[in-house]
Amino acid sequence: QPAHGLVRGAAIRGPAIQSFLAVRKRSEELAEGLSAEDCMVQSMPDASPIKWHLAHTSWFFETFVLAQAGADFRTFDPAYRMLFNSYYNGVGEMHPRSLRGVLSRPGLDEVRRYRAHIDQAIVALLERPCPPEWLALIELGINHEEQHQELILTDLKHHLWCNPLHPVYRAARPVAAHPAMDMQFCEYEGGKTRIGHAGDSFGFDNEQPAHTVWLQPFALGKRLVNNRDYLAFIEDGGYRQPEYWLSEGWERRRSENWQAPLYWQAPESAGQGWRIFTLSGDQPLRLDEPVCHLSYYEADAYARWCGARLPTEAEWEHAAQQAGTAREVFGGFMESGDFHPVPPPVTGAQPSQMFGEVWQWTASAYLPYPGFRTAAGAVGEYNGKFMINQMVLRGASCATPREHFRASYRNFFPPATRWQFAGLRLARDVLG
Amino acid sequence: QPAHGLVRGAAIRGPAIQSFLAVRKRSEELAEGLSAEDCMVQSMPDASPIKWHLAHTSWFFETFVLAQAGADFRTFDPAYRMLFNSYYNGVGEMHPRSLRGVLSRPGLDEVRRYRAHIDQAIVALLERPCPPEWLALIELGINHEEQHQELILTDLKHHLWCNPLHPVYRAARPVAAHPAMDMQFCEYEGGKTRIGHAGDSFGFDNEQPAHTVWLQPFALGKRLVNNRDYLAFIEDGGYRQPEYWLSEGWERRRSENWQAPLYWQAPESAGQGWRIFTLSGDQPLRLDEPVCHLSYYEADAYARWCGARLPTEAEWEHAAQQAGTAREVFGGFMESGDFHPVPPPVTGAQPSQMFGEVWQWTASAYLPYPGFRTAAGAVGEYNGKFMINQMVLRGASCATPREHFRASYRNFFPPATRWQFAGLRLARDVLG
Amino acid sequence: QPAHGLVRGAAIRGPAIQSFLAVRKRSEELAEGLSAEDCMVQSMPDASPIKWHLAHTSWFFETFVLAQAGADFRTFDPAYRMLFNSYYNGVGEMHPRSLRGVLSRPGLDEVRRYRAHIDQAIVALLERPCPPEWLALIELGINHEEQHQELILTDLKHHLWCNPLHPVYRAARPVAAHPAMDMQFCEYEGGKTRIGHAGDSFGFDNEQPAHTVWLQPFALGKRLVNNRDYLAFIEDGGYRQPEYWLSEGWERRRSENWQAPLYWQAPESAGQGWRIFTLSGDQPLRLDEPVCHLSYYEADAYARWCGARLPTEAEWEHAAQQAGTAREVFGGFMESGDFHPVPPPVTGAQPSQMFGEVWQWTASAYLPYPGFRTAAGAVGEYNGKFMINQMVLRGASCATPREHFRASYRNFFPPATRWQFAGLRLARDVLG
Amino acid sequence: QPAHGLVRGAAIRGPAIQSFLAVRKRSEELAEGLSAEDCMVQSMPDASPIKWHLAHTSWFFETFVLAQAGADFRTFDPAYRMLFNSYYNGVGEMHPRSLRGVLSRPGLDEVRRYRAHIDQAIVALLERPCPPEWLALIELGINHEEQHQELILTDLKHHLWCNPLHPVYRAARPVAAHPAMDMQFCEYEGGKTRIGHAGDSFGFDNEQPAHTVWLQPFALGKRLVNNRDYLAFIEDGGYRQPEYWLSEGWERRRSENWQAPLYWQAPESAGQGWRIFTLSGDQPLRLDEPVCHLSYYEADAYARWCGARLPTEAEWEHAAQQAGTAREVFGGFMESGDFHPVPPPVTGAQPSQMFGEVWQWTASAYLPYPGFRTAAGAVGEYNGKFMINQMVLRGASCATPREHFRASYRNFFPPATRWQFAGLRLARDVLG
Ligand SMILES: [Fe+3]
Ligand SMILES: [Fe+3]
Ligand SMILES: [Fe+3]
Ligand SMILES: [Fe+3]
């Protein structure tokens, strides 16, 4: 690395240290109030123990930054290279995903020491001039850890749900009363537009390159679909009639006996209402909240039932660009402390809660953008190798860190996924 | 139906009768030389017995035309409504797909009588003035039967492969000697273009509506990838290195122990060559033939290995529009009697074998076009409900009827599918 | 083989030829009235196509007799050695059991020619003096074919049931009116007794050697449990209460949603009665018939529900020895042409229908007798390697050939098996 | 309960309190040195977390003693009735077995408080005169907890094995040098003998009633099969040749790719030796140790390979009765602290290590003895409902508490089970 290629200015490296330490601290704050036992549960193969998330995010910095960066790094434990490798074949062997819950050793305390060890090493590295590649990888590691922060919350929610005691993670916060709102739509002319990430700020490889697309005229729901809307679908027999469903979705619904979104609990007797499990335990179902914990199949069936459809990701991103920073566009994020979607606060000119509360399933498959390139080496496995049989979600959720997302951000999950904070916004064709 | 809405002219109805009878006859010709036993094998849940195809295509005319068209139609056997329903929930119950091979009754002779019964009824219907809707549904039924003709051949091939005797369906035909050709590319400027089906000619709902898309500049291989190309991938360890593969593809490769395309047989000893099972039995592998019986995962891994990618369906369709009717564009179809891909005959200005020989996997997920609408009623289940977790294939194959396809035609299969005649054509980005 | 070891006497070889030809002819008679298509259905992995049974029983004579017996035997088709090998690792490779239904080639006609070829060769062999080992193996082959005759009927019944048309195999025969009979028991003192096969007559290896056992005093039901008895269990909630069931049985009941014996069809409305599918199609349920098509789990649960138990195989055999040849002891067999159990004709001193109508589940696991030895070579795989996780059934059924069984005969199936003609007889402890 | 039926004597109740407290303390000692995280791992559905064992054994006393015994018992937490119910349908719902590892709540500390709560209540109950039924149920609870102590060790061993770090539970203890010993046999005349539990001492229902059986003459190995013996089987290709195996065993071997007993690690290179995972971590394989962690299939295949067989449980029990209390008859138990089998110390007149070191697979299916009765109520589900598809093991192991077993004791597991401390002793027929 030629010396003139080093990032010498403390003006860059200083904020990087701050960002790094802030995200590292926040991960540990998420685990506050949880026992070592709580932090090692894996309730299904798709989910991971919190302790594993805490270690794996550190492994990421070790493997992709520290292990590359020079001879003076002392590894904390060589066995971790395999134990906390998630899916990078280029790094070598990995502990089987479905067995992450058996790792009582290292214990939570040991993992915390591992985190401190990595923290010190990264800070030490950033305190001296370093190549820009290292900074870029540290920024990737920060964004990576933010993604795992959301997974810590979704995995924990599933874990607590599997415990018949339905424990409370954080006490529920009061929600202001809110009037019901009809569904309205914003219209867009379509035509030539540009989506994707460009510029110097951070973006994942899968958001790049920015490129031109052509849109037909369309309309987008001004608010998210809420529980009241969705309950009408349930009560109209939506879960009993195949005509609204994709064929695979109907099969899944039947084989897993879906009758409502995940975490919904049907009334036990005539006089009672629906309840919903949250990170604050079981709660009455609030009708004006954005509906959440839907699979793509359910979101798609709901949209078909009401004569609409899901937006494509290009439509969604175009609308988000238009919406700019209008107040109503931003809902709540991880930092709100709700850990659960809340009703939209106001009606404005732009669609409300475009970001925050719930991820929004789009009608777009998760595929490479034209000109997509992966990074060289194992870190190139980050996103690209999952571009099949998944659908894109846009926006962000009540479990997403505030600084994590942007209009070009592409989240993605298989269509049967239900344990994420995922809901929907309707779209419609507009005849030109 | 108002009388003025009837199609009175024999000029339309006469050709419809001819088309109808021709396609019906061809299905039965495909079964020639096969025993009643041959016609009832179901070698895997994805495949169906030939007898079932013969009956189900008749069921389609009965259910969607004759049963709607009036009181004077006498059903052949009311049980067939359920027995030969493939997947139309709107029609009612259906015999389980995986148990199609247990239907020794009705026997093949009985199914032939059923076909004759339907043939007579459709011809009788067409001999009188009829509403245009009926004609449209008959045209749909003809296209439907053409699709099943290809499936008859692919399902039969899989069935004969499962029999250790590897029986011959049709004798092999000689193939002219052919020089090896380097891979060359055609370049396209991209920009605003229009894809999808429009106009009065027949097209499936999933090809519609025609609409504008925006393409980046790209290049497309002038010939299909052939066995020589693909063998280099195998010999370079392509099936042993995860770096070329999508994550799901690699898992599938491992769990099913793929070492080569379906139907390939590795050399048994050092001096011998690869062999390949065909509808003419086991044959030596011809290196200049388009490679075939690949999953999407394999096609995608091959493209990545050689630094290219698969084309999107819009790129492919745009190139096909440009190619027009140049001689080299058309390879062989079902009528050639080869039932196996053959090397490209000439090099011309346009990409060769755009249509015919093998379906070409594209990088596009099978999703609705903007403005997509399904037909009302059960027939609307034809295509739309499968728009998830499948990838689009374009072109046509050596098992596709000559008049079946067009540039806008969208074939689709899940990415792990291997028993179809599916290969690939490379694409590349062109820096603007 | 020393000349003095040859069986020279036509007095032995002549009857052997007769027995051989009779059993061979009977197998083909069972296929009469069935089409080639009917004969190639495999409705589940546990069942086999009739054509396969016809070929495999010939393969048995070829492999274990003709292929050993000398150079002048010409094989019909060398591929059959693998195609029709059921499970003999010592013979070499075998076609996968679950894919027996894909073998449209060889066709039924070809298999009939194969049978004729084997018939001629065996008769030719028996027309000359031959070593006693050959005679013994031919006798084994005859008994083997008789076993497959019963399987032809049980597999065919399952196959026809899977066809929603519920075709008729043989027309139903009238059954004489019959008064309901209370359940009575015969008592036995127990003590030292001897079970198992001894002497010169044919017996399978698993019935040998005869040996001493000690029995506690016990009682055995004088008749089989019938449909009236079993219906009371159903109506008392027997399929809804786990307390009567073995733990594994209850899991199976739940996962496969058993509500009644296999082939029973619940009343569709209040006024109607139960129906039952038979080889004569759907029929009203006759209450006085022995109950049939039970798994071990159901037989055991029924016995527990009524405060009794299943007999051990030693108890059963001891009682059968006592019963001798009393008229009531013998029910109907394959030759009756009923292919379905019929009510017991009379009450006598001995338990009725000890042999015939339905196999009787015993409380004994299928394990080797003390001193059990298998034959040398591949034929030793006949019985011994299946001695785990199966339960013994005694008696014989309406699908068993008349000359096939004896008091020491041990039939065996896994406890979840339902497609065999299997019912039960109660037993009770008697306090000494 | 009439007053004269009460057990008034402190001479009985005092020792009961001592036994109770001793067994309760020992369970907790087994968890010493383990973290709360270690105690909540469930490495497979067949195994349970140690915390669950600690809670469930308390649940047993609560459910079957305290909850019956009167109104003054205050439940610790009503949710535990469901959470820690293992399989008693008569008690009500139960938490799914495969999800025992998700129960981070209650935490280990809470479970320890639960144990103390139950301990106090049982002691309080025993400090007053009580009906003999209560004493009997407490004795059952003590024996139940002893069974779970062994499971704590076998489940922990499997859990530590699944962690690639292969942690050490207890440091290895030195083993005295030991000469290799040939295999010798003891002969038994057979004839009429009596097995099963009788008398006033404790025995499980499945060991009762004592009853007469008749044995053929037989011989029993004077020592257990050891690693040297078993290695010869491996080296002779025992895991590559189906002829030694039961058919189901061979399928299992193939599908799970067994190449050696569980926990054996093949030499990594030519110069190295086999290693074995133990509760003291990875260790060199000691050849004179009894072979352990075999499935029934492997034990049976080994016996067949060396021309012998497994003993029946009646043969084994008869030999154990003869052996009496000779010194060599007793190997090591849980209290030895080895937690791993050790070589036999001496050769005596009687078979060595009949009890201790490893459970011995017998050739007997786990079925009811003649006259077997279950207790009334839910506690009757303890043993009886598992009497299908399992094989009996006799003796005891290095993980069995010293006072837990007896000659009539019947342990049982499905034949594919490998994670128990199970080995074998050979038997042979003796010609009379
Ligand atoms: Fe990660
Ligand atoms: Fe179709
Ligand atoms: Fe057989
Ligand atoms: Fe227990």
Coordinates of N, CA and C in Angstrom, one line a residue, chain D residues 194-298:
Chain D
R194 N -36.7 -68.8 36.5 CA -37.6 -67.8 36.9 C -36.9 -66.4 36.7
I195 N -37.5 -65.5 36.0 CA -37.0 -64.2 35.9 C -38.0 -63.1 36.3
G196 N -37.5 -61.9 36.5 CA -38.5 -60.8 36.8 C -38.4 -60.5 38.3
H197 N -38.9 -59.3 38.6 CA -38.8 -58.8 40.0 C -39.9 -59.3 40.8
A198 N -39.6 -59.7 42.1 CA -40.6 -60.1 43.1 C -40.1 -59.6 44.4
G199 N -41.0 -59.6 45.3 CA -40.6 -59.2 46.7 C -40.9 -57.8 47.0
D200 N -40.5 -57.4 48.2 CA -40.9 -56.0 48.7 C -40.0 -54.9 48.2
S201 N -38.9 -55.2 47.8 CA -38.0 -54.2 47.3 C -38.5 -53.5 46.1
F202 N -37.9 -52.4 45.8 CA -38.4 -51.6 44.7 C -38.1 -52.3 43.3
G203 N -39.1 -52.2 42.4 CA -38.8 -52.7 41.1 C -39.8 -51.9 40.2
F204 N -39.4 -51.6 39.0 CA -40.4 -51.0 38.1 C -41.5 -52.0 37.6
D205 N -42.6 -51.4 37.2 CA -43.7 -52.3 36.7 C -43.2 -53.2 35.6
N206 N -42.3 -52.7 34.7 CA -41.9 -53.5 33.6 C -41.1 -54.7 33.9
E207 N -40.6 -54.8 35.1 CA -39.8 -56.0 35.5 C -40.7 -57.1 36.1
Q208 N -42.0 -56.8 36.2 CA -42.9 -57.6 36.9 C -44.0 -58.1 36.0
P209 N -44.7 -59.2 36.4 CA -44.4 -60.1 37.5 C -43.2 -61.0 37.2
A210 N -42.6 -61.5 38.3 CA -41.7 -62.6 38.1 C -42.5 -63.8 37.5
H211 N -41.8 -64.5 36.7 CA -42.5 -65.6 36.0 C -41.5 -66.6 35.5
T212 N -42.0 -67.8 35.1 CA -41.2 -68.9 34.7 C -40.9 -68.8 33.2
V213 N -39.7 -69.1 32.8 CA -39.3 -69.2 31.4 C -38.5 -70.5 31.2
W214 N -38.4 -70.9 30.0 CA -37.6 -72.1 29.7 C -36.5 -71.7 28.8
L215 N -35.3 -72.0 29.2 CA -34.1 -71.7 28.4 C -33.4 -72.9 27.8
Q216 N -33.0 -72.7 26.5 CA -32.1 -73.8 25.9 C -30.7 -73.6 26.5
P217 N -29.9 -74.6 26.4 CA -28.5 -74.4 26.9 C -27.8 -73.3 26.2
F218 N -27.0 -72.5 26.9 CA -26.3 -71.4 26.2 C -25.0 -71.1 26.9
A219 N -24.2 -70.3 26.2 CA -22.9 -69.8 26.8 C -22.9 -68.3 26.7
L220 N -22.2 -67.7 27.7 CA -22.2 -66.2 27.8 C -20.7 -65.8 27.9
G221 N -20.3 -64.8 27.2 CA -19.0 -64.3 27.2 C -18.6 -63.9 28.6
K222 N -17.3 -64.2 29.0 CA -16.9 -64.0 30.4 C -16.5 -62.5 30.6
R223 N -16.3 -61.8 29.5 CA -16.0 -60.4 29.6 C -16.8 -59.7 28.5
L224 N -16.9 -58.4 28.6 CA -17.6 -57.6 27.6 C -16.7 -57.5 26.3
V225 N -17.3 -57.3 25.2 CA -16.5 -57.1 24.0 C -15.8 -55.8 24.1
N226 N -14.5 -55.7 23.8 CA -13.7 -54.5 24.0 C -13.3 -53.8 22.7
N227 N -12.7 -52.7 22.8 CA -12.3 -51.9 21.6 C -11.4 -52.7 20.7
R228 N -10.5 -53.5 21.2 CA -9.6 -54.3 20.4 C -10.4 -55.3 19.5
D229 N -11.4 -56.0 20.2 CA -12.2 -56.9 19.4 C -13.0 -56.1 18.3
Y230 N -13.5 -55.0 18.7 CA -14.4 -54.3 17.7 C -13.6 -53.7 16.6
L231 N -12.4 -53.2 16.9 CA -11.5 -52.7 15.9 C -11.2 -53.7 14.8
A232 N -11.1 -55.0 15.2 CA -10.9 -56.0 14.2 C -12.0 -56.1 13.2
F233 N -13.2 -56.0 13.8 CA -14.4 -55.9 12.9 C -14.4 -54.8 11.9
I234 N -14.0 -53.6 12.4 CA -13.9 -52.4 11.5 C -12.9 -52.7 10.5
E235 N -11.7 -53.2 10.9 CA -10.6 -53.4 9.9 C -10.9 -54.5 9.0
D236 N -11.8 -55.4 9.3 CA -12.2 -56.5 8.4 C -13.3 -56.0 7.4
G237 N -13.6 -54.7 7.5 CA -14.6 -54.2 6.5 C -16.0 -54.4 7.1
G238 N -16.2 -54.5 8.4 CA -17.5 -54.7 8.9 C -18.5 -53.6 8.6
Y239 N -18.0 -52.4 8.4 CA -18.9 -51.3 8.0 C -19.1 -51.2 6.5
R240 N -18.5 -52.1 5.8 CA -18.7 -52.0 4.3 C -19.4 -53.2 3.7
Q241 N -19.7 -54.2 4.5 CA -20.4 -55.4 4.0 C -21.7 -55.6 4.6
P242 N -22.8 -55.6 3.8 CA -24.1 -55.7 4.3 C -24.4 -57.1 4.9
E243 N -23.6 -58.1 4.6 CA -24.0 -59.5 5.0 C -24.1 -59.7 6.5
Y244 N -23.4 -58.8 7.3 CA -23.4 -58.9 8.8 C -24.6 -58.2 9.4
W245 N -25.3 -57.4 8.6 CA -26.2 -56.4 9.2 C -27.7 -56.8 9.0
L246 N -28.5 -56.4 9.9 CA -29.9 -56.4 9.7 C -30.2 -55.4 8.6
S247 N -31.2 -55.6 7.8 CA -31.5 -54.8 6.7 C -31.7 -53.3 7.1
E248 N -32.5 -53.1 8.1 CA -32.7 -51.7 8.6 C -31.5 -51.1 9.1
G249 N -30.6 -51.9 9.7 CA -29.4 -51.4 10.3 C -28.5 -51.0 9.2
W250 N -28.4 -51.8 8.1 CA -27.6 -51.4 7.0 C -28.0 -50.1 6.3
E251 N -29.3 -49.9 6.2 CA -29.9 -48.7 5.7 C -29.5 -47.5 6.5
R252 N -29.6 -47.7 7.9 CA -29.2 -46.6 8.8 C -27.7 -46.3 8.7
R253 N -27.0 -47.4 8.7 CA -25.5 -47.2 8.6 C -25.2 -46.3 7.3
R254 N -25.9 -46.6 6.2 CA -25.6 -46.0 5.0 C -26.1 -44.5 5.0
S255 N -27.3 -44.3 5.5 CA -27.8 -43.0 5.4 C -27.1 -42.1 6.4
E256 N -26.6 -42.6 7.5 CA -25.9 -41.7 8.4 C -24.4 -41.9 8.3
N257 N -24.0 -42.7 7.4 CA -22.5 -42.9 7.1 C -21.7 -43.3 8.4
W258 N -22.3 -44.3 9.1 CA -21.5 -44.8 10.2 C -20.3 -45.5 9.7
Q259 N -19.1 -45.2 10.3 CA -17.9 -45.9 10.0 C -17.3 -46.5 11.2
A260 N -17.8 -46.2 12.4 CA -17.2 -46.7 13.6 C -18.3 -46.3 14.7
P261 N -18.1 -46.7 16.0 CA -19.0 -46.3 17.0 C -19.1 -44.8 17.1
L262 N -20.2 -44.3 17.7 CA -20.3 -42.9 18.0 C -19.1 -42.4 18.9
Y263 N -18.6 -41.3 18.6 CA -17.5 -40.7 19.4 C -16.1 -41.2 19.0
W264 N -16.0 -42.2 18.1 CA -14.7 -42.6 17.7 C -14.2 -41.7 16.6
Q265 N -12.9 -41.4 16.6 CA -12.3 -40.5 15.5 C -11.2 -41.2 14.9
A266 N -11.4 -41.4 13.6 CA -10.4 -42.2 12.8 C -9.0 -41.5 12.8
P267 N -7.9 -42.3 12.7 CA -6.6 -41.7 12.6 C -6.6 -40.7 11.4
E268 N -6.0 -39.6 11.7 CA -5.9 -38.6 10.6 C -4.8 -38.9 9.6
S269 N -3.8 -39.6 10.1 CA -2.7 -40.0 9.1 C -2.2 -41.4 9.5
A270 N -1.4 -41.9 8.7 CA -0.9 -43.3 8.8 C -0.3 -43.6 10.2
G271 N 0.5 -42.7 10.7 CA 1.2 -43.0 11.9 C 0.4 -42.9 13.2
Q272 N -0.8 -42.3 13.1 CA -1.6 -42.0 14.3 C -2.6 -43.1 14.6
G273 N -3.1 -43.0 15.8 CA -4.1 -44.0 16.2 C -5.5 -43.4 16.3
W274 N -6.5 -44.3 16.6 CA -7.9 -43.8 16.8 C -7.9 -43.0 18.1
R275 N -8.8 -42.1 18.1 CA -9.1 -41.3 19.3 C -10.6 -41.4 19.6
I276 N -10.9 -41.1 20.8 CA -12.3 -41.2 21.3 C -12.7 -40.0 22.1
F277 N -13.9 -39.5 21.9 CA -14.3 -38.4 22.7 C -15.0 -38.9 24.0
T278 N -14.6 -38.4 25.1 CA -15.2 -38.8 26.4 C -15.6 -37.6 27.2
L279 N -16.2 -37.8 28.3 CA -16.5 -36.6 29.2 C -15.3 -36.0 29.8
S280 N -14.1 -36.5 29.5 CA -12.9 -35.9 29.8 C -12.2 -35.4 28.5
G281 N -13.0 -35.1 27.5 CA -12.4 -34.6 26.2 C -11.9 -35.7 25.3
D282 N -11.2 -35.3 24.3 CA -10.7 -36.3 23.3 C -9.5 -37.1 23.9
Q283 N -9.5 -38.4 23.8 CA -8.5 -39.2 24.4 C -8.1 -40.3 23.4
P284 N -6.8 -40.8 23.6 CA -6.5 -42.0 22.7 C -7.4 -43.2 23.0
L285 N -7.7 -44.0 22.0 CA -8.6 -45.1 22.2 C -7.8 -46.2 23.0
R286 N -8.4 -46.6 24.1 CA -7.8 -47.7 24.9 C -8.3 -49.0 24.5
L287 N -7.5 -49.9 24.0 CA -8.0 -51.1 23.4 C -8.7 -52.1 24.3
D288 N -8.4 -52.1 25.6 CA -8.9 -53.1 26.5 C -10.2 -52.6 27.2
E289 N -10.6 -51.4 26.9 CA -11.9 -50.9 27.4 C -13.1 -51.6 26.7
P290 N -14.2 -51.8 27.5 CA -15.4 -52.3 26.8 C -15.8 -51.3 25.7
V291 N -16.2 -51.8 24.6 CA -16.6 -51.0 23.5 C -18.0 -50.4 23.9
C292 N -18.2 -49.2 23.4 CA -19.3 -48.4 23.9 C -19.9 -47.5 22.8
H293 N -21.1 -47.0 23.1 CA -21.8 -46.1 22.1 C -22.1 -46.8 20.8
L294 N -22.5 -48.1 20.9 CA -23.0 -48.8 19.8 C -24.5 -48.8 19.7
S295 N -25.0 -48.8 18.5 CA -26.4 -49.1 18.3 C -26.6 -50.6 18.4
Y296 N -27.9 -51.0 18.5 CA -28.2 -52.4 18.5 C -27.7 -53.0 17.2
Y297 N -27.9 -52.2 16.1 CA -27.5 -52.8 14.8 C -26.0 -53.1 14.7
E298 N -25.2 -52.3 15.3 CA -23.8 -52.5 15.3 C -23.4 -53.7 16.2

